[in-house]
Amino acid sequence: MGPVDGTLSYGFSSSQSGISVLSGDYLTHEFGATFGVHGQYVVNDFRLRPKATLTFNRVFSGAYDLAGTILNQYLSVPIAGNAASLGTMEVTTEISRQFDIGGGRLIQPYVEAGAVYEYLRPNDGRILSGDLDFVTPSPWSFSLRGGATALVAENVSLDARGGYLSFGQNGLDVWKAQVRVAIGF
């Protein structure tokens, strides 16, 4: 087993909501926790990096009134407070190999496979589809990512990656691409 890490977070916001001439203010609080364990193992020329992460988030907003005047009549509509929780377990494994391409430059291509299980979902996982129907997608999703990190100068690295993140989710296609440049000084 490798290093263990964790984070705790708290967020707070004050928001306004309005419909036509009615408006109201409400407060939102968010609590979060993340716990992870990861490792790095060398097998021949390859590096294996397994990682497991457990997350939990709780968001809640207080009750408030949407209020205003319509045709000289005061109107107040009570809006109930609400809360939602989200919890996920994610397991990934990255396989990479480093190559020396000459001139002190290195490149490290990698591939990563992963699985996410949403053990706690708002509204029991029900979401509104594009057809305005409620659907309940699977709590499981799987991903496959690939990319390469290159040391292009002594203090400059370039990372390009992409992947498909929604295997196991019928009717949902989530792609992600990213390019990062890091300059040390």
PDB file of C-alpha atoms in Angstrom:
ATOM      1  CA  MET A   1       0.000   0.000   0.000  1.00  0.00           C
ATOM      2  CA  GLY A   2       1.262   3.460  -0.840  1.00  0.00           C
ATOM      3  CA  PRO A   3       0.661   6.951   0.454  1.00  0.00           C
ATOM      4  CA  VAL A   4      -2.686   7.879   1.966  1.00  0.00           C
ATOM      5  CA  ASP A   5      -4.227  11.322   1.565  1.00  0.00           C
ATOM      6  CA  GLY A   6      -7.409  13.040   2.557  1.00  0.00           C
ATOM      7  CA  THR A   7      -9.163  16.379   2.425  1.00  0.00           C
ATOM      8  CA  LEU A   8     -12.035  18.031   4.221  1.00  0.00           C
ATOM      9  CA  SER A   9     -13.807  21.029   2.732  1.00  0.00           C
ATOM     10  CA  TYR A  10     -16.538  23.487   3.578  1.00  0.00           C
ATOM     11  CA  GLY A  11     -18.223  25.978   1.272  1.00  0.00           C
ATOM     12  CA  PHE A  12     -20.766  28.698   1.897  1.00  0.00           C
ATOM     13  CA  SER A  13     -22.649  30.936  -0.516  1.00  0.00           C
ATOM     14  CA  SER A  14     -25.367  33.537  -0.392  1.00  0.00           C
ATOM     15  CA  SER A  15     -27.594  33.487  -3.476  1.00  0.00           C
ATOM     16  CA  GLN A  16     -30.577  35.266  -4.956  1.00  0.00           C
ATOM     17  CA  SER A  17     -33.437  33.684  -6.838  1.00  0.00           C
ATOM     18  CA  GLY A  18     -36.087  35.430  -8.857  1.00  0.00           C
ATOM     19  CA  ILE A  19     -39.096  34.791 -11.048  1.00  0.00           C
ATOM     20  CA  SER A  20     -40.505  37.890 -12.729  1.00  0.00           C
ATOM     21  CA  VAL A  21     -41.178  40.375  -9.889  1.00  0.00           C
ATOM     22  CA  LEU A  22     -40.695  37.811  -7.106  1.00  0.00           C
ATOM     23  CA  SER A  23     -37.275  37.459  -5.496  1.00  0.00           C
ATOM     24  CA  GLY A  24     -35.649  35.919  -2.453  1.00  0.00           C
ATOM     25  CA  ASP A  25     -32.286  35.243  -0.839  1.00  0.00           C
ATOM     26  CA  TYR A  26     -31.021  31.934   0.496  1.00  0.00           C
ATOM     27  CA  LEU A  27     -27.867  30.428   1.971  1.00  0.00           C
ATOM     28  CA  THR A  28     -26.141  27.244   0.824  1.00  0.00           C
ATOM     29  CA  HIS A  29     -23.606  25.171   2.753  1.00  0.00           C
ATOM     30  CA  GLU A  30     -21.456  22.361   1.372  1.00  0.00           C
ATOM     31  CA  PHE A  31     -19.362  19.836   3.255  1.00  0.00           C
ATOM     32  CA  GLY A  32     -16.975  17.466   1.529  1.00  0.00           C
ATOM     33  CA  ALA A  33     -14.523  14.722   2.400  1.00  0.00           C
ATOM     34  CA  THR A  34     -12.118  12.741   0.252  1.00  0.00           C
ATOM     35  CA  PHE A  35      -9.909   9.836   1.247  1.00  0.00           C
ATOM     36  CA  GLY A  36      -7.441   8.220  -1.127  1.00  0.00           C
ATOM     37  CA  VAL A  37      -4.711   5.633  -1.235  1.00  0.00           C
ATOM     38  CA  HIS A  38      -2.311   5.188  -4.117  1.00  0.00           C
ATOM     39  CA  GLY A  39       0.813   3.310  -4.993  1.00  0.00           C
ATOM     40  CA  GLN A  40       3.536   3.032  -7.591  1.00  0.00           C
ATOM     41  CA  TYR A  41       5.135  -0.240  -8.568  1.00  0.00           C
ATOM     42  CA  VAL A  42       7.833  -0.987 -11.138  1.00  0.00           C
ATOM     43  CA  VAL A  43       7.439  -4.126 -13.242  1.00  0.00           C
ATOM     44  CA  ASN A  44      10.308  -4.485 -15.713  1.00  0.00           C
ATOM     45  CA  ASP A  45      10.326  -1.135 -17.572  1.00  0.00           C
ATOM     46  CA  PHE A  46       6.703  -0.317 -16.749  1.00  0.00           C
ATOM     47  CA  ARG A  47       5.225   1.655 -13.878  1.00  0.00           C
ATOM     48  CA  LEU A  48       1.877   0.636 -12.425  1.00  0.00           C
ATOM     49  CA  ARG A  49       0.000   3.262 -10.430  1.00  0.00           C
ATOM     50  CA  PRO A  50      -3.147   1.943  -8.740  1.00  0.00           C
ATOM     51  CA  LYS A  51      -5.342   4.436  -6.922  1.00  0.00           C
ATOM     52  CA  ALA A  52      -8.541   4.175  -4.867  1.00  0.00           C
ATOM     53  CA  THR A  53     -10.569   7.223  -3.811  1.00  0.00           C
ATOM     54  CA  LEU A  54     -13.659   7.573  -1.629  1.00  0.00           C
ATOM     55  CA  THR A  55     -15.599  10.879  -1.690  1.00  0.00           C
ATOM     56  CA  PHE A  56     -18.614  12.277   0.111  1.00  0.00           C
ATOM     57  CA  ASN A  57     -20.336  15.652  -0.423  1.00  0.00           C
ATOM     58  CA  ARG A  58     -23.389  17.108   1.306  1.00  0.00           C
ATOM     59  CA  VAL A  59     -25.067  20.308   0.090  1.00  0.00           C
ATOM     60  CA  PHE A  60     -28.000  21.966   1.802  1.00  0.00           C
ATOM     61  CA  SER A  61     -29.904  25.200   1.319  1.00  0.00           C
ATOM     62  CA  GLY A  62     -32.217  26.851   3.817  1.00  0.00           C
ATOM     63  CA  ALA A  63     -35.875  27.673   3.249  1.00  0.00           C
ATOM     64  CA  TYR A  64     -36.734  31.140   1.927  1.00  0.00           C
ATOM     65  CA  ASP A  65     -39.601  33.160   0.483  1.00  0.00           C
ATOM     66  CA  LEU A  66     -39.972  34.443  -3.062  1.00  0.00           C
ATOM     67  CA  ALA A  67     -41.724  37.732  -2.468  1.00  0.00           C
ATOM     68  CA  GLY A  68     -42.790  40.793  -4.408  1.00  0.00           C
ATOM     69  CA  THR A  69     -45.666  43.005  -5.433  1.00  0.00           C
ATOM     70  CA  ILE A  70     -48.019  42.145  -8.287  1.00  0.00           C
ATOM     71  CA  LEU A  71     -50.767  44.662  -9.213  1.00  0.00           C
ATOM     72  CA  ASN A  72     -50.242  46.466  -5.889  1.00  0.00           C
ATOM     73  CA  GLN A  73     -50.709  43.196  -3.980  1.00  0.00           C
ATOM     74  CA  TYR A  74     -47.885  41.740  -1.906  1.00  0.00           C
ATOM     75  CA  LEU A  75     -47.255  38.064  -2.666  1.00  0.00           C
ATOM     76  CA  SER A  76     -44.974  35.682  -0.782  1.00  0.00           C
ATOM     77  CA  VAL A  77     -44.342  32.102  -1.920  1.00  0.00           C
ATOM     78  CA  PRO A  78     -42.520  29.864   0.588  1.00  0.00           C
ATOM     79  CA  ILE A  79     -39.742  27.730  -0.891  1.00  0.00           C
ATOM     80  CA  ALA A  80     -38.721  24.741   1.206  1.00  0.00           C
ATOM     81  CA  GLY A  81     -35.090  24.094   2.030  1.00  0.00           C
ATOM     82  CA  ASN A  82     -33.430  21.140   0.393  1.00  0.00           C
ATOM     83  CA  ALA A  83     -30.402  18.920   0.732  1.00  0.00           C
ATOM     84  CA  ALA A  84     -28.542  16.439  -1.412  1.00  0.00           C
ATOM     85  CA  SER A  85     -25.660  14.032  -0.923  1.00  0.00           C
ATOM     86  CA  LEU A  86     -23.234  12.480  -3.381  1.00  0.00           C
ATOM     87  CA  GLY A  87     -20.771   9.718  -2.613  1.00  0.00           C
ATOM     88  CA  THR A  88     -18.421   7.967  -4.999  1.00  0.00           C
ATOM     89  CA  MET A  89     -15.825   5.212  -4.922  1.00  0.00           C
ATOM     90  CA  GLU A  90     -13.270   5.279  -7.732  1.00  0.00           C
ATOM     91  CA  VAL A  91     -10.547   2.786  -8.607  1.00  0.00           C
ATOM     92  CA  THR A  92      -8.021   3.446 -11.378  1.00  0.00           C
ATOM     93  CA  THR A  93      -4.791   1.921 -12.606  1.00  0.00           C
ATOM     94  CA  GLU A  94      -2.304   3.737 -14.804  1.00  0.00           C
ATOM     95  CA  ILE A  95       0.369   1.908 -16.791  1.00  0.00           C
ATOM     96  CA  SER A  96       3.260   3.950 -18.179  1.00  0.00           C
ATOM     97  CA  ARG A  97       6.747   3.624 -19.587  1.00  0.00           C
ATOM     98  CA  GLN A  98       9.430   6.278 -19.892  1.00  0.00           C
ATOM     99  CA  PHE A  99      11.577   6.729 -23.012  1.00  0.00           C
ATOM    100  CA  ASP A 100      14.693   8.839 -23.512  1.00  0.00           C
ATOM    101  CA  ILE A 101      14.333  10.607 -26.872  1.00  0.00           C
ATOM    102  CA  GLY A 102      17.780  12.190 -26.778  1.00  0.00           C
ATOM    103  CA  GLY A 103      19.102  15.584 -25.849  1.00  0.00           C
ATOM    104  CA  GLY A 104      18.021  15.186 -22.227  1.00  0.00           C
ATOM    105  CA  ARG A 105      14.375  14.920 -23.283  1.00  0.00           C
ATOM    106  CA  LEU A 106      12.054  12.266 -21.918  1.00  0.00           C
ATOM    107  CA  ILE A 107       8.584  11.131 -22.920  1.00  0.00           C
ATOM    108  CA  GLN A 108       6.263   8.957 -20.857  1.00  0.00           C
ATOM    109  CA  PRO A 109       3.156   7.605 -22.620  1.00  0.00           C
ATOM    110  CA  TYR A 110       0.466   6.141 -20.381  1.00  0.00           C
ATOM    111  CA  VAL A 111      -2.924   4.493 -20.393  1.00  0.00           C
ATOM    112  CA  GLU A 112      -5.364   4.466 -17.471  1.00  0.00           C
ATOM    113  CA  ALA A 113      -8.464   2.352 -16.894  1.00  0.00           C
ATOM    114  CA  GLY A 114     -10.928   3.137 -14.141  1.00  0.00           C
ATOM    115  CA  ALA A 115     -14.279   2.426 -12.541  1.00  0.00           C
ATOM    116  CA  VAL A 116     -16.554   4.737 -10.539  1.00  0.00           C
ATOM    117  CA  TYR A 117     -19.423   3.610  -8.333  1.00  0.00           C
ATOM    118  CA  GLU A 118     -21.856   6.249  -7.036  1.00  0.00           C
ATOM    119  CA  TYR A 119     -22.876   4.735  -3.708  1.00  0.00           C
ATOM    120  CA  LEU A 120     -24.906   7.801  -2.735  1.00  0.00           C
ATOM    121  CA  ARG A 121     -26.801   9.852  -5.331  1.00  0.00           C
ATOM    122  CA  PRO A 122     -29.197  12.795  -5.142  1.00  0.00           C
ATOM    123  CA  ASN A 123     -32.802  11.860  -5.905  1.00  0.00           C
ATOM    124  CA  ASP A 124     -31.828   8.153  -5.827  1.00  0.00           C
ATOM    125  CA  GLY A 125     -29.950   8.723  -9.085  1.00  0.00           C
ATOM    126  CA  ARG A 126     -32.948   9.962 -11.084  1.00  0.00           C
ATOM    127  CA  ILE A 127     -32.139  12.719 -13.556  1.00  0.00           C
ATOM    128  CA  LEU A 128     -34.133  14.618 -16.165  1.00  0.00           C
ATOM    129  CA  SER A 129     -33.307  13.492 -19.703  1.00  0.00           C
ATOM    130  CA  GLY A 130     -33.186  15.655 -22.819  1.00  0.00           C
ATOM    131  CA  ASP A 131     -36.745  14.463 -23.548  1.00  0.00           C
ATOM    132  CA  LEU A 132     -37.843  15.799 -20.123  1.00  0.00           C
ATOM    133  CA  ASP A 133     -38.398  12.277 -18.809  1.00  0.00           C
ATOM    134  CA  PHE A 134     -36.940  11.031 -15.544  1.00  0.00           C
ATOM    135  CA  VAL A 135     -34.337   8.320 -16.071  1.00  0.00           C
ATOM    136  CA  THR A 136     -32.073   6.502 -13.639  1.00  0.00           C
ATOM    137  CA  PRO A 137     -28.638   5.829 -15.106  1.00  0.00           C
ATOM    138  CA  SER A 138     -26.429   3.091 -13.733  1.00  0.00           C
ATOM    139  CA  PRO A 139     -24.441   3.986 -10.614  1.00  0.00           C
ATOM    140  CA  TRP A 140     -21.434   2.401 -12.362  1.00  0.00           C
ATOM    141  CA  SER A 141     -19.310   4.017 -15.039  1.00  0.00           C
ATOM    142  CA  PHE A 142     -15.977   3.047 -16.527  1.00  0.00           C
ATOM    143  CA  SER A 143     -13.275   5.100 -18.183  1.00  0.00           C
ATOM    144  CA  LEU A 144     -10.269   4.712 -20.439  1.00  0.00           C
ATOM    145  CA  ARG A 145      -7.723   7.509 -20.746  1.00  0.00           C
ATOM    146  CA  GLY A 146      -4.421   7.836 -22.524  1.00  0.00           C
ATOM    147  CA  GLY A 147      -1.751  10.404 -23.074  1.00  0.00           C
ATOM    148  CA  ALA A 148       1.885  11.299 -22.752  1.00  0.00           C
ATOM    149  CA  THR A 149       4.031  13.547 -20.598  1.00  0.00           C
ATOM    150  CA  ALA A 150       7.186  14.953 -22.141  1.00  0.00           C
ATOM    151  CA  LEU A 151      10.100  16.775 -20.587  1.00  0.00           C
ATOM    152  CA  VAL A 152      10.795  19.207 -23.451  1.00  0.00           C
ATOM    153  CA  ALA A 153      13.423  21.279 -21.629  1.00  0.00           C
ATOM    154  CA  GLU A 154      15.128  21.139 -18.255  1.00  0.00           C
ATOM    155  CA  ASN A 155      12.324  23.143 -16.650  1.00  0.00           C
ATOM    156  CA  VAL A 156       9.400  22.622 -19.076  1.00  0.00           C
ATOM    157  CA  SER A 157       7.043  19.658 -19.280  1.00  0.00           C
ATOM    158  CA  LEU A 158       4.098  19.090 -21.609  1.00  0.00           C
ATOM    159  CA  ASP A 159       1.215  16.735 -20.833  1.00  0.00           C
ATOM    160  CA  ALA A 160      -1.431  15.841 -23.432  1.00  0.00           C
ATOM    161  CA  ARG A 161      -4.237  13.474 -22.512  1.00  0.00           C
ATOM    162  CA  GLY A 162      -7.653  12.367 -23.613  1.00  0.00           C
ATOM    163  CA  GLY A 163     -10.217   9.776 -22.755  1.00  0.00           C
ATOM    164  CA  TYR A 164     -13.716   8.409 -22.790  1.00  0.00           C
ATOM    165  CA  LEU A 165     -15.325   8.551 -19.351  1.00  0.00           C
ATOM    166  CA  SER A 166     -18.796   7.048 -19.752  1.00  0.00           C
ATOM    167  CA  PHE A 167     -18.553   3.348 -20.564  1.00  0.00           C
ATOM    168  CA  GLY A 168     -21.593   1.676 -18.993  1.00  0.00           C
ATOM    169  CA  GLN A 169     -23.831   4.747 -19.344  1.00  0.00           C
ATOM    170  CA  ASN A 170     -26.302   4.204 -22.189  1.00  0.00           C
ATOM    171  CA  GLY A 171     -27.077   7.381 -24.113  1.00  0.00           C
ATOM    172  CA  LEU A 172     -24.316   9.375 -22.440  1.00  0.00           C
ATOM    173  CA  ASP A 173     -20.998  10.202 -24.091  1.00  0.00           C
ATOM    174  CA  VAL A 174     -18.421  11.992 -21.975  1.00  0.00           C
ATOM    175  CA  TRP A 175     -15.093  12.754 -23.609  1.00  0.00           C
ATOM    176  CA  LYS A 176     -12.272  14.701 -22.023  1.00  0.00           C
ATOM    177  CA  ALA A 177      -9.146  16.182 -23.571  1.00  0.00           C
ATOM    178  CA  GLN A 178      -6.513  18.260 -21.867  1.00  0.00           C
ATOM    179  CA  VAL A 179      -3.135  19.828 -22.635  1.00  0.00           C
ATOM    180  CA  ARG A 180      -0.966  21.202 -19.831  1.00  0.00           C
ATOM    181  CA  VAL A 181       2.345  23.011 -19.888  1.00  0.00           C
ATOM    182  CA  ALA A 182       4.359  23.290 -16.666  1.00  0.00           C
ATOM    183  CA  ILE A 183       7.278  25.691 -16.385  1.00  0.00           C
ATOM    184  CA  GLY A 184       9.539  25.490 -13.359  1.00  0.00           C
ATOM    185  CA  PHE A 185      11.343  28.579 -12.146  1.00  0.00           C
TER     186      PHE A 185
END
